[in-house]
mmCIF file of C-alpha atoms in Angstrom:
data_model
loop_
_atom_site.group_PDB
_atom_site.id
_atom_site.type_symbol
_atom_site.label_atom_id
_atom_site.label_comp_id
_atom_site.label_asym_id
_atom_site.label_seq_id
_atom_site.Cartn_x
_atom_site.Cartn_y
_atom_site.Cartn_z
ATOM 1 C CA MET A 315 133.646 19.373 142.134
ATOM 2 C CA PRO A 316 134.746 20.337 138.562
ATOM 3 C CA ILE A 317 133.805 17.947 135.670
ATOM 4 C CA ASP A 318 136.733 16.123 134.203
ATOM 5 C CA LYS A 319 137.071 16.107 130.406
ATOM 6 C CA PHE A 320 135.989 12.925 128.938
ATOM 7 C CA THR A 321 136.776 11.299 125.514
ATOM 8 C CA THR A 322 137.741 7.666 126.049
ATOM 9 C CA ILE A 323 138.182 5.567 129.208
ATOM 10 C CA GLU A 324 139.635 2.181 129.269
ATOM 11 C CA SER A 325 139.047 0.690 132.820
ATOM 12 C CA THR A 326 138.392 -2.384 134.828
ATOM 13 C CA TYR A 327 134.887 -2.160 136.385
ATOM 14 C CA VAL A 328 132.829 -3.061 139.414
ATOM 15 C CA PRO A 329 129.960 -5.395 138.650
ATOM 16 C CA LEU A 330 126.837 -4.795 140.665
ATOM 17 C CA ALA A 331 124.607 -7.576 139.341
ATOM 18 C CA ILE A 332 121.577 -6.294 141.162
ATOM 19 C CA GLU A 333 118.348 -5.092 139.322
ATOM 20 C CA ASN A 334 116.055 -2.327 140.293
ATOM 21 C CA VAL A 335 118.601 -0.385 142.407
ATOM 22 C CA ASP A 336 116.877 2.707 143.701
ATOM 23 C CA THR A 337 118.261 6.042 144.730
ATOM 24 C CA ASP A 338 117.725 5.195 148.451
ATOM 25 C CA GLN A 339 119.888 2.190 148.100
ATOM 26 C CA ILE A 340 122.527 4.265 146.239
ATOM 27 C CA ILE A 341 122.605 6.863 148.868
ATOM 28 C CA PRO A 342 120.343 6.397 151.939
ATOM 29 C CA ALA A 343 118.232 9.362 152.958
ATOM 30 C CA ARG A 344 119.949 9.750 156.257
ATOM 31 C CA PHE A 345 122.963 11.107 154.313
ATOM 32 C CA LEU A 346 121.122 13.839 152.505
ATOM 33 C CA LYS A 347 121.628 16.654 155.012
ATOM 34 C CA SER A 348 124.688 18.166 153.239
ATOM 35 C CA THR A 349 124.045 20.815 150.654
ATOM 36 C CA THR A 350 127.600 20.379 149.024
ATOM 37 C CA LYS A 351 128.761 17.435 146.788
ATOM 38 C CA GLU A 352 131.681 16.567 149.094
ATOM 39 C CA GLY A 353 131.800 13.259 150.958
ATOM 40 C CA PHE A 354 128.881 11.484 149.282
ATOM 41 C CA GLY A 355 131.143 8.683 147.754
ATOM 42 C CA ASP A 356 131.977 7.465 151.234
ATOM 43 C CA ASN A 357 128.398 6.594 151.751
ATOM 44 C CA LEU A 358 127.705 5.059 148.272
ATOM 45 C CA PHE A 359 125.564 1.935 148.932
ATOM 46 C CA ALA A 360 126.096 2.447 152.606
ATOM 47 C CA ASP A 361 123.547 -0.076 153.802
ATOM 48 C CA TRP A 362 124.983 -2.834 151.633
ATOM 49 C CA ARG A 363 128.605 -1.828 152.050
ATOM 50 C CA TYR A 364 128.845 -1.420 155.845
ATOM 51 C CA ASN A 365 127.757 -3.318 158.973
ATOM 52 C CA LYS A 366 125.840 -1.360 161.743
ATOM 53 C CA ASP A 367 129.113 -0.760 163.443
ATOM 54 C CA GLY A 368 130.698 0.838 160.342
ATOM 55 C CA SER A 369 132.875 -2.088 159.459
ATOM 56 C CA PRO A 370 132.904 -3.103 155.776
ATOM 57 C CA LYS A 371 130.807 -6.065 154.787
ATOM 58 C CA ALA A 372 133.357 -8.412 153.155
ATOM 59 C CA ASP A 373 130.885 -9.872 150.608
ATOM 60 C CA PHE A 374 129.772 -6.587 149.037
ATOM 61 C CA VAL A 375 131.427 -5.936 145.664
ATOM 62 C CA LEU A 376 132.790 -2.492 146.599
ATOM 63 C CA ASN A 377 134.695 -4.084 149.439
ATOM 64 C CA LYS A 378 136.238 -6.767 147.409
ATOM 65 C CA PRO A 379 139.863 -5.769 146.332
ATOM 66 C CA GLN A 380 139.699 -7.529 143.012
ATOM 67 C CA TYR A 381 137.044 -5.194 141.683
ATOM 68 C CA LYS A 382 138.016 -1.534 141.017
ATOM 69 C CA GLY A 383 137.922 1.085 138.211
ATOM 70 C CA GLU A 384 136.184 4.110 136.861
ATOM 71 C CA VAL A 385 133.197 2.152 135.575
ATOM 72 C CA LEU A 386 130.208 0.660 137.493
ATOM 73 C CA VAL A 387 128.299 -2.062 135.730
ATOM 74 C CA ALA A 388 124.898 -2.272 137.215
ATOM 75 C CA GLY A 389 121.833 -4.429 136.672
ATOM 76 C CA LYS A 390 118.664 -3.377 134.871
ATOM 77 C CA ASN A 391 116.746 -0.268 136.065
ATOM 78 C CA PHE A 392 119.464 1.440 137.915
ATOM 79 C CA GLY A 393 118.658 4.731 139.757
ATOM 80 C CA SER A 394 114.873 4.290 140.011
ATOM 81 C CA GLY A 395 112.873 5.892 142.868
ATOM 82 C CA SER A 396 113.193 9.393 144.197
ATOM 83 C CA SER A 397 114.757 12.274 142.062
ATOM 84 C CA ARG A 398 117.623 12.987 144.557
ATOM 85 C CA GLU A 399 120.593 14.375 142.747
ATOM 86 C CA HIS A 400 122.719 13.182 145.804
ATOM 87 C CA ALA A 401 122.701 9.755 144.093
ATOM 88 C CA ALA A 402 124.738 11.004 141.105
ATOM 89 C CA TRP A 403 126.901 12.903 143.561
ATOM 90 C CA ALA A 404 127.672 9.604 145.392
ATOM 91 C CA VAL A 405 128.466 7.672 142.253
ATOM 92 C CA ARG A 406 130.830 10.361 141.102
ATOM 93 C CA GLY A 407 132.309 10.986 144.611
ATOM 94 C CA TYR A 408 133.204 7.294 144.782
ATOM 95 C CA GLY A 409 135.283 7.707 141.579
ATOM 96 C CA PHE A 410 133.003 6.255 138.825
ATOM 97 C CA LYS A 411 132.956 8.241 135.626
ATOM 98 C CA VAL A 412 130.680 5.722 133.810
ATOM 99 C CA VAL A 413 127.713 3.611 134.818
ATOM 100 C CA VAL A 414 126.728 0.872 132.448
ATOM 101 C CA SER A 415 123.177 -0.703 132.607
ATOM 102 C CA SER A 416 120.510 -2.065 130.312
ATOM 103 C CA PHE A 417 117.965 0.637 131.668
ATOM 104 C CA PHE A 418 118.371 3.719 133.665
ATOM 105 C CA ALA A 419 115.603 5.804 135.415
ATOM 106 C CA ASP A 420 115.321 8.975 133.425
ATOM 107 C CA ILE A 421 115.946 11.334 136.355
ATOM 108 C CA PHE A 422 118.936 9.474 137.499
ATOM 109 C CA LYS A 423 120.356 9.568 133.959
ATOM 110 C CA ASN A 424 119.822 13.250 133.715
ATOM 111 C CA ASN A 425 121.361 13.896 137.120
ATOM 112 C CA SER A 426 124.399 11.709 136.208
ATOM 113 C CA LEU A 427 124.950 13.731 132.970
ATOM 114 C CA ASN A 428 124.598 16.958 134.790
ATOM 115 C CA ASN A 429 127.307 15.944 137.336
ATOM 116 C CA GLY A 430 129.810 14.551 134.868
ATOM 117 C CA VAL A 431 128.976 10.848 135.038
ATOM 118 C CA LEU A 432 128.100 9.050 131.735
ATOM 119 C CA PRO A 433 125.253 6.537 131.786
ATOM 120 C CA VAL A 434 125.679 4.006 129.018
ATOM 121 C CA VAL A 435 122.779 1.893 128.042
ATOM 122 C CA VAL A 436 123.611 -1.546 126.616
ATOM 123 C CA SER A 437 121.563 -4.567 125.549
ATOM 124 C CA GLU A 438 120.841 -7.313 128.210
ATOM 125 C CA LYS A 439 123.028 -9.726 126.351
ATOM 126 C CA PHE A 440 126.075 -7.328 126.471
ATOM 127 C CA LEU A 441 125.431 -6.594 130.120
ATOM 128 C CA GLN A 442 125.415 -10.267 131.076
ATOM 129 C CA GLU A 443 128.660 -10.869 129.095
ATOM 130 C CA LEU A 444 130.250 -8.079 131.333
ATOM 131 C CA PHE A 445 128.840 -9.748 134.482
ATOM 132 C CA ASP A 446 130.318 -13.138 133.315
ATOM 133 C CA ALA A 447 133.915 -11.899 132.562
ATOM 134 C CA ASP A 448 136.782 -12.126 134.864
ATOM 135 C CA ALA A 449 137.573 -9.519 137.496
ATOM 136 C CA ASP A 450 140.482 -8.048 135.575
ATOM 137 C CA ASN A 451 138.287 -7.543 132.420
ATOM 138 C CA LYS A 452 138.197 -4.049 131.042
ATOM 139 C CA VAL A 453 135.779 -1.994 128.956
ATOM 140 C CA ILE A 454 136.657 0.853 126.561
ATOM 141 C CA VAL A 455 134.022 3.653 126.506
ATOM 142 C CA ASN A 456 134.459 5.914 123.645
ATOM 143 C CA LEU A 457 132.259 9.079 124.061
ATOM 144 C CA VAL A 458 133.277 10.658 120.719
ATOM 145 C CA ASP A 459 132.207 7.524 118.774
ATOM 146 C CA GLN A 460 129.564 6.588 121.254
ATOM 147 C CA THR A 461 130.667 3.076 121.703
ATOM 148 C CA ILE A 462 131.470 0.665 124.530
ATOM 149 C CA THR A 463 133.750 -2.363 123.988
ATOM 150 C CA ASN A 464 134.045 -5.574 126.192
ATOM 151 C CA LYS A 465 137.761 -6.284 125.935
ATOM 152 C CA ALA A 466 137.194 -10.006 127.063
ATOM 153 C CA ASN A 467 135.539 -10.849 123.714
ATOM 154 C CA GLY A 468 135.839 -7.648 121.512
ATOM 155 C CA ASN A 469 132.054 -7.098 121.365
ATOM 156 C CA THR A 470 131.115 -3.417 120.819
ATOM 157 C CA GLU A 471 127.818 -1.767 121.096
ATOM 158 C CA SER A 472 126.799 1.860 120.338
ATOM 159 C CA PHE A 473 124.970 4.171 122.911
ATOM 160 C CA GLU A 474 122.826 7.230 122.633
ATOM 161 C CA ILE A 475 123.485 10.509 124.338
ATOM 162 C CA ASN A 476 122.128 14.014 123.930
ATOM 163 C CA GLY A 477 124.437 16.065 121.679
ATOM 164 C CA TYR A 478 124.527 19.006 124.165
ATOM 165 C CA LYS A 479 125.583 16.716 127.118
ATOM 166 C CA LYS A 480 128.060 14.912 124.961
ATOM 167 C CA ASN A 481 129.609 18.207 124.179
ATOM 168 C CA CYS A 482 129.709 19.174 127.885
ATOM 169 C CA LEU A 483 131.404 15.949 128.960
ATOM 170 C CA ILE A 484 134.029 16.138 126.238
ATOM 171 C CA ASN A 485 134.924 19.702 127.256
ATOM 172 C CA GLY A 486 134.450 19.195 131.022
ATOM 173 C CA PHE A 487 131.531 21.690 131.234
ATOM 174 C CA ASP A 488 128.626 21.892 133.539
ATOM 175 C CA ASP A 489 125.724 23.985 132.387
ATOM 176 C CA ILE A 490 127.351 27.258 133.816
ATOM 177 C CA ASP A 491 130.678 26.453 132.359
ATOM 178 C CA TYR A 492 129.076 26.047 128.927
ATOM 179 C CA LEU A 493 127.328 29.386 129.204
ATOM 180 C CA LEU A 494 130.604 31.164 130.340
ATOM 181 C CA ASN A 495 132.383 29.454 127.406
ATOM 182 C CA ILE A 496 130.012 31.102 124.910
ATOM 183 C CA LYS A 497 129.418 34.414 126.764
ATOM 184 C CA ASP A 498 130.926 36.421 123.778
ATOM 185 C CA GLU A 499 128.628 34.701 121.406
ATOM 186 C CA ILE A 500 125.702 35.551 123.688
ATOM 187 C CA ALA A 501 126.848 39.176 123.995
ATOM 188 C CA ASN A 502 127.211 39.556 120.251
ATOM 189 C CA TYR A 503 123.787 38.106 119.783
ATOM 190 C CA GLU A 504 122.274 40.468 122.339
ATOM 191 C CA LEU A 505 124.147 43.454 120.698
ATOM 192 C CA SER A 506 122.715 42.320 117.189
ATOM 193 C CA ARG A 507 119.237 42.447 118.558
ATOM 194 C CA ALA A 508 119.505 45.907 120.241
#
């Protein structure tokens, strides 16, 4: 799954106002048999999203038609638990390019960045304002300026991101793409040291 170039996204969002969502809730362990990144989005939050017979649970936010977009807004401490990269695959496979929370587990945060999903850390107050807004509200996520704006009230916050990962997201690179992009520089460096 190639990583999309990312500079600015303006999108409605899916509000998941649940704290301490761990990676087993994001993608249950029974779905981890695949070694490719394909198909994980179908099982994102599977135990919350589907009944035992596979039918959608009408009261779960991903099954409510009024909520859609490229942004997931999640409660505090999103992505805790095991280090499974499949959780980031599931978030991305569903179509989310950004996850907003007031706190992320470090491993989930790094796995997300490695797979083309931007984790945006905001204050508790900003997060609550997003949860309190109408379903058609939008956020603007500007990766270049490292800001997120709540269109309902115009409030903007800055967020941090590693400079290397920012560069990769802006250019649509994973780690291998980045190295291939600078292969001439690497070759010239090696020649200069010969």
